[in-house]
Short mmCIF file of C-alpha atoms and ligand atoms in Angstrom, two decimals:
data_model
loop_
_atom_site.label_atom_id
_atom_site.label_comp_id
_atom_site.label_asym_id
_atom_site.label_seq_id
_atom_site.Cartn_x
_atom_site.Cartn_y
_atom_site.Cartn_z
CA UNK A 22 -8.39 52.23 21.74
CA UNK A 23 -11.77 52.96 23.28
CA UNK A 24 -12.34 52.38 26.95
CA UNK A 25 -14.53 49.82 26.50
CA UNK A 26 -11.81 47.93 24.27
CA UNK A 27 -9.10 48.78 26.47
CA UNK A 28 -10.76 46.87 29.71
CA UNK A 29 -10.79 43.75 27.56
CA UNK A 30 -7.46 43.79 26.88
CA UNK A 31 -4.71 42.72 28.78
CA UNK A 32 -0.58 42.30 28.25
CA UNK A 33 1.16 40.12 30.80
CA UNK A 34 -1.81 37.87 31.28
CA UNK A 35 0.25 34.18 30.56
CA UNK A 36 1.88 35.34 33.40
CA UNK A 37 -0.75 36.03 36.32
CA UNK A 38 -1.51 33.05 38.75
CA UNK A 39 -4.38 30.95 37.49
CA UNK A 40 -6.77 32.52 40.33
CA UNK A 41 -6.01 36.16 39.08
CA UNK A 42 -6.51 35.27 35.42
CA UNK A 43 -9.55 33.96 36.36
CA UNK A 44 -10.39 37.21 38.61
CA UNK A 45 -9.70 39.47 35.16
CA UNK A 46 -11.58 37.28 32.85
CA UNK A 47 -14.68 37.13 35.83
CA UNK A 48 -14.81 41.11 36.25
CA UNK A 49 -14.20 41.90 33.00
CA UNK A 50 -16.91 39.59 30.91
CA UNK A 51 -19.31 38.34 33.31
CA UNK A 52 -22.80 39.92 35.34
CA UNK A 53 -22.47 37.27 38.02
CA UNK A 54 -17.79 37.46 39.01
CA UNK A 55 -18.15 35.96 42.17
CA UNK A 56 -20.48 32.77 41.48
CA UNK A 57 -18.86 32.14 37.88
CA UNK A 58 -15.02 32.46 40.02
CA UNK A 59 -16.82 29.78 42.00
CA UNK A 60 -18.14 27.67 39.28
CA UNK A 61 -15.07 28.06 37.81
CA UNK A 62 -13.07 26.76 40.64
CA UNK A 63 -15.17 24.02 41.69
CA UNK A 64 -13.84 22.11 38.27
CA UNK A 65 -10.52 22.07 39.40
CA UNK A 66 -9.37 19.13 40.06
CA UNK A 67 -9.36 18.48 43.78
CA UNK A 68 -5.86 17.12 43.15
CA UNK A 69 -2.90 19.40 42.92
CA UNK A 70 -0.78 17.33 40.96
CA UNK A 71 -3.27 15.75 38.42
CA UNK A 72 -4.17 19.37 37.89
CA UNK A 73 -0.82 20.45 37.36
CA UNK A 74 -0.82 17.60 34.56
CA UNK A 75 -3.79 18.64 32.71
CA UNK A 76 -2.30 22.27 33.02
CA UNK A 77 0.28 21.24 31.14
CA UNK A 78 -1.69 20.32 28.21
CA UNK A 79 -2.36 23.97 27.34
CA UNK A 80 -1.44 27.13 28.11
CA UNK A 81 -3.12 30.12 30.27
CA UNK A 82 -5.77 27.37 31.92
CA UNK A 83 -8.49 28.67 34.37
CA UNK A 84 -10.41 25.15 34.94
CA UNK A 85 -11.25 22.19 33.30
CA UNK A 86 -14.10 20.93 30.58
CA UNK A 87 -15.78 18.14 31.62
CA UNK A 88 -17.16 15.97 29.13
CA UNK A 89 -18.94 12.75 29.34
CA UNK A 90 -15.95 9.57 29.51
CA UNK A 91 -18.81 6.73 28.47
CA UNK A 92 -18.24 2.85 27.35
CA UNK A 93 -19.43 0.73 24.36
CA UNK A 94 -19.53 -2.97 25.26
CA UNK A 95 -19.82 -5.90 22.99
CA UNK A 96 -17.46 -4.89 20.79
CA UNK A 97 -16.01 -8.34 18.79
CA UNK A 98 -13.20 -7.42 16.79
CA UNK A 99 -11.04 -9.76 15.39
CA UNK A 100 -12.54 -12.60 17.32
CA UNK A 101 -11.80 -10.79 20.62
CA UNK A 102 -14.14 -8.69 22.88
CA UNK A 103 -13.71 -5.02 23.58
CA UNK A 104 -15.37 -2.04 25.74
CA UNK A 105 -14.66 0.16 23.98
CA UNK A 106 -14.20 3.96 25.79
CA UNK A 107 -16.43 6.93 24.18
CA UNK A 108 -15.86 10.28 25.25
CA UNK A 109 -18.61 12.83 23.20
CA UNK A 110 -21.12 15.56 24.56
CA UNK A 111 -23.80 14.10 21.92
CA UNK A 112 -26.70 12.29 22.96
CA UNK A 113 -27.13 8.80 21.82
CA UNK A 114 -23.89 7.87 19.92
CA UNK A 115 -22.56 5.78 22.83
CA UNK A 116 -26.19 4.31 22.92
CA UNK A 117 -25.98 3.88 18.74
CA UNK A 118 -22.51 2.17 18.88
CA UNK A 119 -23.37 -0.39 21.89
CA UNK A 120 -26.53 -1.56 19.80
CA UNK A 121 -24.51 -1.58 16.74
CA UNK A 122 -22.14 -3.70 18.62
CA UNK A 123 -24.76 -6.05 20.08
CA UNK A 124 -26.45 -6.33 16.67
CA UNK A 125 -23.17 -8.02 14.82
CA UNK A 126 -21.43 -9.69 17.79
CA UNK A 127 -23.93 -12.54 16.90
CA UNK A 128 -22.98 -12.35 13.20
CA UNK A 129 -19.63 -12.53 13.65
CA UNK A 130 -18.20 -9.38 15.01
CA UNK A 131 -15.90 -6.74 13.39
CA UNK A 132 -13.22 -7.88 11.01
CA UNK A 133 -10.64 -5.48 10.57
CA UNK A 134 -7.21 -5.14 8.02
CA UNK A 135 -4.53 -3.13 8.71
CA UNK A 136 -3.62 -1.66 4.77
CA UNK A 137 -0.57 0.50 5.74
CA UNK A 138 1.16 2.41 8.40
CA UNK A 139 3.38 4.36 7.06
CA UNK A 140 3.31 8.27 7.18
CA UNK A 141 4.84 11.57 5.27
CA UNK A 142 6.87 14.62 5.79
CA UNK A 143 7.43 17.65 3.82
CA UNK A 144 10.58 19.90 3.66
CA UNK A 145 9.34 22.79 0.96
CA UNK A 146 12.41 24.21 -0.70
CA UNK A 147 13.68 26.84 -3.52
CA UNK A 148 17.00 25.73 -4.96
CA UNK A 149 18.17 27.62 -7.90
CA UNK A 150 19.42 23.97 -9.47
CA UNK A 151 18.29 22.76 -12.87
CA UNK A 152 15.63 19.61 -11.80
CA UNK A 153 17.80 17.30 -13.88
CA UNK A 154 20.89 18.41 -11.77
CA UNK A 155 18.87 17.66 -8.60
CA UNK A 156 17.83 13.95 -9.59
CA UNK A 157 20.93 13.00 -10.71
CA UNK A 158 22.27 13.79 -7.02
CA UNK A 159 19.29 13.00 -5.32
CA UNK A 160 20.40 8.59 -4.19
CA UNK A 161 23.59 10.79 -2.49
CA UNK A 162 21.34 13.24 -1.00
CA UNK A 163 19.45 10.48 0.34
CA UNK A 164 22.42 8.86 2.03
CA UNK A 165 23.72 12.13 3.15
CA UNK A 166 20.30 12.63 5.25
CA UNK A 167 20.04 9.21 6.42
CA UNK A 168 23.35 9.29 7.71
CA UNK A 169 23.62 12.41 9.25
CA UNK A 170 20.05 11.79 11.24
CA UNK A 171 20.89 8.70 12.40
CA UNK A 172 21.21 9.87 16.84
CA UNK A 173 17.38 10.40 15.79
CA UNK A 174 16.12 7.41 14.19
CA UNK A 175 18.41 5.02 16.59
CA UNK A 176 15.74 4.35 18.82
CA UNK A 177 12.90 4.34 16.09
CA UNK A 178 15.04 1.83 14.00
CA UNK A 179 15.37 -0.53 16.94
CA UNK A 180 11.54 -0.67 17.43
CA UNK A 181 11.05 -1.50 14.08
CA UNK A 182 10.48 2.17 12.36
CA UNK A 183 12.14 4.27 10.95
CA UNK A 184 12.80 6.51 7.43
CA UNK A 185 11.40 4.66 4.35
CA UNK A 186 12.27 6.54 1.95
CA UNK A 187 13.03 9.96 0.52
CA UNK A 188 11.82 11.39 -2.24
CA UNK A 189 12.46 14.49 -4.27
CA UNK A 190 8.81 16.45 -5.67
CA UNK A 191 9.12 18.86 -8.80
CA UNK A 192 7.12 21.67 -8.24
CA UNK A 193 8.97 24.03 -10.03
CA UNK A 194 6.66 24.46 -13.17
CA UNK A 195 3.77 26.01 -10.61
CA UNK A 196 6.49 28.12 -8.53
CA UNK A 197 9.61 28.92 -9.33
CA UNK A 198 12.93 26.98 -7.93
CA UNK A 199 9.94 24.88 -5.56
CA UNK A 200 10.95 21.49 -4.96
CA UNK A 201 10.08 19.41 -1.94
CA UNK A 202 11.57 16.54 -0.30
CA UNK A 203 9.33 14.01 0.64
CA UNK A 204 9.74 11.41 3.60
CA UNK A 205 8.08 8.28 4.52
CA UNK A 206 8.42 6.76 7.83
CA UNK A 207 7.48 4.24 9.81
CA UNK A 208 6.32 5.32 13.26
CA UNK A 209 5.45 2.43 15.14
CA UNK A 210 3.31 2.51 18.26
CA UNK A 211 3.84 5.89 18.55
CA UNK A 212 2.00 8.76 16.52
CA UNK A 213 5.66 9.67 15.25
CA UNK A 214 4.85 13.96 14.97
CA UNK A 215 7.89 14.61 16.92
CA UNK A 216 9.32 12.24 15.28
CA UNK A 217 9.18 13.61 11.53
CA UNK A 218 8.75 17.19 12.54
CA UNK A 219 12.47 16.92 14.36
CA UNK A 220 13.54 14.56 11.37
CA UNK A 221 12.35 16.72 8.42
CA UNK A 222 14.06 20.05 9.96
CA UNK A 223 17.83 17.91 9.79
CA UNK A 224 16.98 17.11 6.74
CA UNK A 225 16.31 20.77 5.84
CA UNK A 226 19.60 21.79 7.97
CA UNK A 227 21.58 18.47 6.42
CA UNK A 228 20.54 19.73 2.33
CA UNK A 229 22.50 22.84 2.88
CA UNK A 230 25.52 20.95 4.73
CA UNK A 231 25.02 18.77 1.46
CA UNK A 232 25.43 21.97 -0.65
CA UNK A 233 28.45 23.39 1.09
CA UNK A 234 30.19 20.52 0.76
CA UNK A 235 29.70 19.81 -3.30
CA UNK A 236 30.30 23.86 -3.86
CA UNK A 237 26.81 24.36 -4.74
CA UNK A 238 24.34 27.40 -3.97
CA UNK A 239 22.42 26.70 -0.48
CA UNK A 240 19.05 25.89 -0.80
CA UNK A 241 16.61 28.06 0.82
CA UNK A 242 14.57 25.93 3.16
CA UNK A 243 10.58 27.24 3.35
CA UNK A 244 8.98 25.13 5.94
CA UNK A 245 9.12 21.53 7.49
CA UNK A 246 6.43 19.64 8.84
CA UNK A 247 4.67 16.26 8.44
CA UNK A 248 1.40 15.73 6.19
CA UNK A 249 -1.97 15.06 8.10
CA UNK A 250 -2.55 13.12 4.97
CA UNK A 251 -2.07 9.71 5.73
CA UNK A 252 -3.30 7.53 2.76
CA UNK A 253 -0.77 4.93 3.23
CA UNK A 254 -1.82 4.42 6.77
CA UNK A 255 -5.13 3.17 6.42
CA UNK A 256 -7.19 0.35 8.20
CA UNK A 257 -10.12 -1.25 6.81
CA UNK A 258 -12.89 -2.75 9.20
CA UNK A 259 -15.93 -4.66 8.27
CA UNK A 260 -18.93 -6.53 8.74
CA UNK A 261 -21.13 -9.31 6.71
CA UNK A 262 -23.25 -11.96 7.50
CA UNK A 263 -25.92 -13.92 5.17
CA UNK A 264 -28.63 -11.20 4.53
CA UNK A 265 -31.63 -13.49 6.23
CA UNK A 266 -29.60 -13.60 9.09
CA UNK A 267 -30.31 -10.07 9.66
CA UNK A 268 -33.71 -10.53 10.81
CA UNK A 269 -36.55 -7.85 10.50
CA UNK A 270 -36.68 -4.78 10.88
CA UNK A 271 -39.18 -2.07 11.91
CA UNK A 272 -41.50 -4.20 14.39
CA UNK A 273 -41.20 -6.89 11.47
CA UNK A 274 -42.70 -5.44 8.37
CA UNK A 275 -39.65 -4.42 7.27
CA UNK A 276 -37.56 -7.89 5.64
CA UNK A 277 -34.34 -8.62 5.87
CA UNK A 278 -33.93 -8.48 1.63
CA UNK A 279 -35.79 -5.01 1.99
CA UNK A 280 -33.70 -3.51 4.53
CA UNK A 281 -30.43 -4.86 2.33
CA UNK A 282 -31.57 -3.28 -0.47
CA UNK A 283 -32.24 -0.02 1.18
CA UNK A 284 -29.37 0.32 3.44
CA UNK A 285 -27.11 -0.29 0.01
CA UNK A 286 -29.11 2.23 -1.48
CA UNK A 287 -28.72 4.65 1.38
CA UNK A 288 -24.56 4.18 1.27
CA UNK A 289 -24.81 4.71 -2.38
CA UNK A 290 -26.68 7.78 -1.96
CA UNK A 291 -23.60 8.86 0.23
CA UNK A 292 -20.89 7.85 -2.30
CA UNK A 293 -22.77 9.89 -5.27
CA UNK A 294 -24.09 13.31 -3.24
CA UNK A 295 -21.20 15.33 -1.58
CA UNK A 296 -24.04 16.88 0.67
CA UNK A 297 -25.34 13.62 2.16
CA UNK A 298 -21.71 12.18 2.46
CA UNK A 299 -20.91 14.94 5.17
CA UNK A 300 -23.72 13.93 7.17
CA UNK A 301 -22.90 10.73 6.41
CA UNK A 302 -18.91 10.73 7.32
CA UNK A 303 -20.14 13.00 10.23
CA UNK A 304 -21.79 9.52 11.56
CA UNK A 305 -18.81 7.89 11.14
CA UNK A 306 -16.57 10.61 12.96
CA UNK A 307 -19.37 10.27 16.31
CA UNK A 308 -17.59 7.07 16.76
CA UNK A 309 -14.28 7.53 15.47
CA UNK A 310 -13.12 11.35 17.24
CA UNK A 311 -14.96 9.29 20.85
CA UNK A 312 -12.39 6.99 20.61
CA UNK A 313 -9.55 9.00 19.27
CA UNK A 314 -10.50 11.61 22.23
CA UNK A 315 -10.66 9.08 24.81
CA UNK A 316 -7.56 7.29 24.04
CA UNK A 317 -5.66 10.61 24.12
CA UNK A 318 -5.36 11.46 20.17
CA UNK A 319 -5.34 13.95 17.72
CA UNK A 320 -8.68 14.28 16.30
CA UNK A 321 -8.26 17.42 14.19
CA UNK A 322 -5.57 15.28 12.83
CA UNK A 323 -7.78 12.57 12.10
CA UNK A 324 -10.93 14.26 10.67
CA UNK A 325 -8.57 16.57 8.54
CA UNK A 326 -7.02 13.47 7.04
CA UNK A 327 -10.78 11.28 7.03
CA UNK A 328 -12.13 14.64 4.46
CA UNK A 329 -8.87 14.50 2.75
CA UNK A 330 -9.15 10.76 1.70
CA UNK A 331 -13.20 11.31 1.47
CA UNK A 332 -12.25 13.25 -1.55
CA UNK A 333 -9.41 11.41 -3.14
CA UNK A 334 -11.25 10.59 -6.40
CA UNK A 335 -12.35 14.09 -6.75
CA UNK A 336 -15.61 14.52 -5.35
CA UNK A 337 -16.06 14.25 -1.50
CA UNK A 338 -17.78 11.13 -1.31
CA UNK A 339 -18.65 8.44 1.33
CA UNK A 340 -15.94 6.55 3.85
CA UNK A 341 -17.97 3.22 3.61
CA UNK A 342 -19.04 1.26 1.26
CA UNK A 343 -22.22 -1.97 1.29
CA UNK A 344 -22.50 -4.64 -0.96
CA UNK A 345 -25.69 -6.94 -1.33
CA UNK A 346 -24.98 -9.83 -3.81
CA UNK A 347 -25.40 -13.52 -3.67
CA UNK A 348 -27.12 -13.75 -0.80
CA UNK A 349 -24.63 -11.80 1.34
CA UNK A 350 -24.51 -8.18 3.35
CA UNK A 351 -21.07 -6.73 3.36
CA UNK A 352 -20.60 -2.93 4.58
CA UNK A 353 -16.91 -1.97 5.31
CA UNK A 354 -14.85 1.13 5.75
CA UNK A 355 -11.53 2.41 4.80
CA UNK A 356 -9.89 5.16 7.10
CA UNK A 357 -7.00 6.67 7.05
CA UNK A 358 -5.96 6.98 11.19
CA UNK A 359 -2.65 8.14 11.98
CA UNK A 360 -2.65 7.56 15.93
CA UNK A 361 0.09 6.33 18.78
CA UNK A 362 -0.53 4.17 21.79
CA UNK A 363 2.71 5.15 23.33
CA UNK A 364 4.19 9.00 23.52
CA UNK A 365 1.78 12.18 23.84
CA UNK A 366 -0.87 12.50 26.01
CA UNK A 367 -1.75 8.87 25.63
CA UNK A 368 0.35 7.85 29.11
CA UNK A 369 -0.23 10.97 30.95
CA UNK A 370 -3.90 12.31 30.43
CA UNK A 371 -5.09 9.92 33.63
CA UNK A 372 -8.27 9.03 31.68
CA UNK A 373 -7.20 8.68 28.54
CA UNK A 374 -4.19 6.14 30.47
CA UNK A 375 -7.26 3.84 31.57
CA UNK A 376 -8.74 4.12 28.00
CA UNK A 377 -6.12 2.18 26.75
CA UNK A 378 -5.93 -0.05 29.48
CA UNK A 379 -9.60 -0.82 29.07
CA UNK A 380 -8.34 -1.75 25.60
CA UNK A 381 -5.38 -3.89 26.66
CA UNK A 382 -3.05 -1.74 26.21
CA UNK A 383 -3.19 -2.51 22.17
CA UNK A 384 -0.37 -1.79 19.92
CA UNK A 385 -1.33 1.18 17.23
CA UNK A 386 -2.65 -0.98 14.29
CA UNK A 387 -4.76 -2.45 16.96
CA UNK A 388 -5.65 0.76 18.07
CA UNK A 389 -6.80 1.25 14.34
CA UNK A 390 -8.75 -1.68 14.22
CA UNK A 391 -10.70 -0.70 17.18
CA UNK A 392 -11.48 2.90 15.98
CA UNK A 393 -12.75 1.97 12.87
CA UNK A 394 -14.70 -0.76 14.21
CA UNK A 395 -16.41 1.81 15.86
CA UNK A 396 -16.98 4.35 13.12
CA UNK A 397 -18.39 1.79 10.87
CA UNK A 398 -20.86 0.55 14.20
CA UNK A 399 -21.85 4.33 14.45
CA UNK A 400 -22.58 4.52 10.68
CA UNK A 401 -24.49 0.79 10.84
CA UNK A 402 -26.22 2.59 13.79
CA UNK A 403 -27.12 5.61 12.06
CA UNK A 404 -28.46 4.34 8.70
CA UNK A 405 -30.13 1.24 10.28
CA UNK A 406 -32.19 4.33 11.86
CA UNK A 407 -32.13 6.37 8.67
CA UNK A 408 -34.30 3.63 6.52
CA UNK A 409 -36.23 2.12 8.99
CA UNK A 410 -38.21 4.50 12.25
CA UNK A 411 -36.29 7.34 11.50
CA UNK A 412 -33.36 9.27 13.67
CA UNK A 413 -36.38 11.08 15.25
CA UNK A 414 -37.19 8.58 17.30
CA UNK A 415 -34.09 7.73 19.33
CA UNK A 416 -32.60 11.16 19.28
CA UNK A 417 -34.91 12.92 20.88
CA UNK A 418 -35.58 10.28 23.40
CA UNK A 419 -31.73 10.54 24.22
CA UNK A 420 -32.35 14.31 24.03
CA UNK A 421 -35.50 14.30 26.73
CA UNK A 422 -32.41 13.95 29.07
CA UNK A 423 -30.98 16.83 28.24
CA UNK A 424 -34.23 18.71 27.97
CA UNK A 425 -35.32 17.38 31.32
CA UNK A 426 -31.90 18.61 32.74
CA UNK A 427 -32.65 22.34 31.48
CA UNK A 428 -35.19 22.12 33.03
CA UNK A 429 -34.35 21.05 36.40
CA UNK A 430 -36.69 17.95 36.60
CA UNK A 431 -36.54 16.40 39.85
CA UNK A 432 -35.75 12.10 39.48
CA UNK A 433 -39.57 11.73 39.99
CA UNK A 434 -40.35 14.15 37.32
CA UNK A 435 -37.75 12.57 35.18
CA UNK A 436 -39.25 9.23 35.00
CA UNK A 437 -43.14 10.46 34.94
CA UNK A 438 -41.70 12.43 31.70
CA UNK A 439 -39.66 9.51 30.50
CA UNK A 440 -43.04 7.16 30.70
CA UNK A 441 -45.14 9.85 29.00
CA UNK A 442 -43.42 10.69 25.96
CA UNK A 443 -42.50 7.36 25.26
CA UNK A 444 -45.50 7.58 23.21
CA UNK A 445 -45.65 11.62 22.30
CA UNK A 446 -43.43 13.16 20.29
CA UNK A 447 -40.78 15.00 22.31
CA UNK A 448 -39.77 18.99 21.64
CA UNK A 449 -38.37 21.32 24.24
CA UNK A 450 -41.67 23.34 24.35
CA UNK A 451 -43.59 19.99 24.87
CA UNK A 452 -41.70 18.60 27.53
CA UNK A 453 -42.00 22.40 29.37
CA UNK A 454 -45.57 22.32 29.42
CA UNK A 455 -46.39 18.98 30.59
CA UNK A 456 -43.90 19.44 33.14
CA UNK A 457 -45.85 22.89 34.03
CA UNK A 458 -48.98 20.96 34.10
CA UNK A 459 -47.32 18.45 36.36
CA UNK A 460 -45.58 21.02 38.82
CA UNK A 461 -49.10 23.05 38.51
CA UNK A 462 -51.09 20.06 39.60
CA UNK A 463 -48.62 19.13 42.61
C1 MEV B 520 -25.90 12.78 13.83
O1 MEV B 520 -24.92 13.19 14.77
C2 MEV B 520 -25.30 11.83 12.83
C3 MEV B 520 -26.24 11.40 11.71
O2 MEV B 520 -26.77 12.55 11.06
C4 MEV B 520 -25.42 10.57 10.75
C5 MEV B 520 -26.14 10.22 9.47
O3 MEV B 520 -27.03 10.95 9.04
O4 MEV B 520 -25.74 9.20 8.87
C6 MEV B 520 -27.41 10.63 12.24
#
């Protein structure tokens, strides 16, 4: 290993105090140790135990990443109101789901369905047992892992949950001997990964207590884990009103019919072109991971699972859907969101705990309802902006905070810049100069 290789490399390093990790990462990949040691430690949390908490969430922490924890009022789902907690680094999608918000609490707020809850597991097996052999025993199989898991689904069962079914997959004509038990369970409030993962590996240990006992040969168990794919858990949330009740659009040249037509058009141009649908779902995720983040969830979970069912027929393709007929707007979305309002993070992140008590403490489908509601008031957002001014325009008036920022603008400077390119077009080299000009002329 060359020297310069070697110094980057370290053994032992999980186990060095947090302040002499941070000393070896500091001298070792930065110009400036002592002020980025500083920087470093001025994020820690100026309470001991709270930081011991978020330490736990990970492993060989040096600080924490703040992000942005922002709100979304105005939220009527279901007939009830909701402020609804947004945590996201990107300019303007808190901004784009509060008008969203605004826009249909006045034309009757969110609806939402819950279409399923359920959820899968996979135990991936080889058994050297002729398929017919296998279905014949599977209904005693079936009983035999029921039974013998039952100190694990006690608890589950009395909350309402529990195994649904199990089901045996062939797929022994792609790989030889490959068969895979599949489970369905109900989880409940909770996002049930423990759960099935602890579950799915008795059932894997409870097969080959199954084989021993009938005399036949023991199954070789591959892997057990849940599916991210969740397409019986699925919530659908929606909007509609009569389309001249949604006013005009673009400083009122724009009709309501028009805008109708053209936002229909724009969410068909999203179901038919895989490349606009990314860009499209991507809206849709803005809202959704804010809420899933805030509210303590799995969001590489959910997006996995979102692209997943995005592509179910085939051909990635959009999440929502608009229809314009007989004198009525109706845009909706169907997501597939596999979250918990009890277990994980959701009780101990601190933030994340207020999240959900900002919420009222919902149940999971609830928790469902609001999420979507939110994706399909970040995709309203987004396309309202896409067929009328333009995303232009409200981006990069979000974004003249963030440019400002780089910059260092002083609050006076801020709102002198804020008043002048409310009528200029704003780019980073733009918003330098004037504010040359300005510092020059001071
Ligand atoms: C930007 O983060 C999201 C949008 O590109 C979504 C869309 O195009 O629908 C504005």
């Amino acid at each position: 290993m060359s020297p310069q290789v070697e110094h980057k490399t370290i053994s032992g390093f999980s186990k060095l105090s947090k302040r002499k990790k941070i000393k070896w990462i500091v001298e070792n990949f930065f110009k400036d140790p002592e002020n980025v040691m500083r920087e470093l430690i001025s994020y820690w949390h100026k309470d001991d135990k709270q930081q011991d908490i978020l330490d736990g969430f990970s492993e060989n922490t040096i600080s924490n990443f703040p992000m942005p924890f922002g709100v979304a009022p105005n939220f009527i789902i279901n007939g009830e109101p909701y402020v609804v907690p947004m945590v996201i680094e990107e300019s303007s999608v808190v901004a784009a789901a509060s008008a969203a918000a605004k826009f249909w609490m006045s034309r009757g707020g969110f609806k939402t369905e819950i279409l399923g809850t359920q959820k899968i597991g996979q135990v991936f097996l080889k058994w050297d047992l002729d398929i017919a052999d296998i279905r014949l025993r599977m209904p005693g199989i079936k009983l035999h892992l029921i039974a013998q898991s039952h100190d694990l689904t006690k608890n589950m069962n009395t909350r309402g949950g529990g195994i649904i079914d199990i089901q045996l997959k062939d797929f022994s004509k792609q790989e030889t001997d490959l068969y895979q038990l599949e489970g369905t369970f109900e989880t409940c409030d909770s996002m049930g990964a423990n759960y099935i993962n602890s579950l799915l590996e008795r059932f894997g240990l409870e097969l080959k207590s199954y084989a021993l006992q009938e005399g036949l040969s023991e199954p070789e168990i591959i892997m057990s884990i849940l599916s991210n794919y969740t397409p019986q858990c699925v919530v659908r949330a929606s909007v509609s009103c009569d389309i001249s009740d949604l006013g005009t659009f673009d400083q009122g040249t724009m009709t309501a019919e028009h805008f109708a037509e053209k936002f229909a058009t724009a969410i068909r141009i999203a179901e038919i072109d895989p490349y606009r649908a990314t860009t499209h779902n991507k809206g849709i995720f803005n809202g959704i991971d804010a809420v899933v983040l805030a509210t303590g969830n799995d969001f590489r979970a959910i997006e996995a699972c979102g692209h997943a069912y995005a592509s179910r027929n085939g051909s990635y393709a959009s999440l929502s859907h608009c229809d314009v007929s007989n004198g009525i707007f109706k845009f909706w979305l169907d997501i597939p969101l596999a979250i918990g309002t009890v277990g994980g993070l959701t009780k101990l992140h601190p933030i994340a705990k207020r999240s959900l008590e900002l919420l009222g403490s919902p149940s999971a489908p609830e928790l469902m309802s609001i999420i979507a509601a939110t994706g399909l008031a970040q995709n309203f957002a987004a396309v309202r902006s896409l067929v009328t001014t333009g995303i232009q325009k409200g981006h990069m008036k979000m974004h003249l905070q963030n440019i400002l920022n780089t910059l260092e603008a002083t609050p006076e400077e801020k709102e002198k810049s804020i008043n002048h390119f409310s009528q200029q077009v704003v780019s980073f080299n733009a918003v330098r100069e004037y504010l040359d000009t300005q510092r020059a002329e001071a």
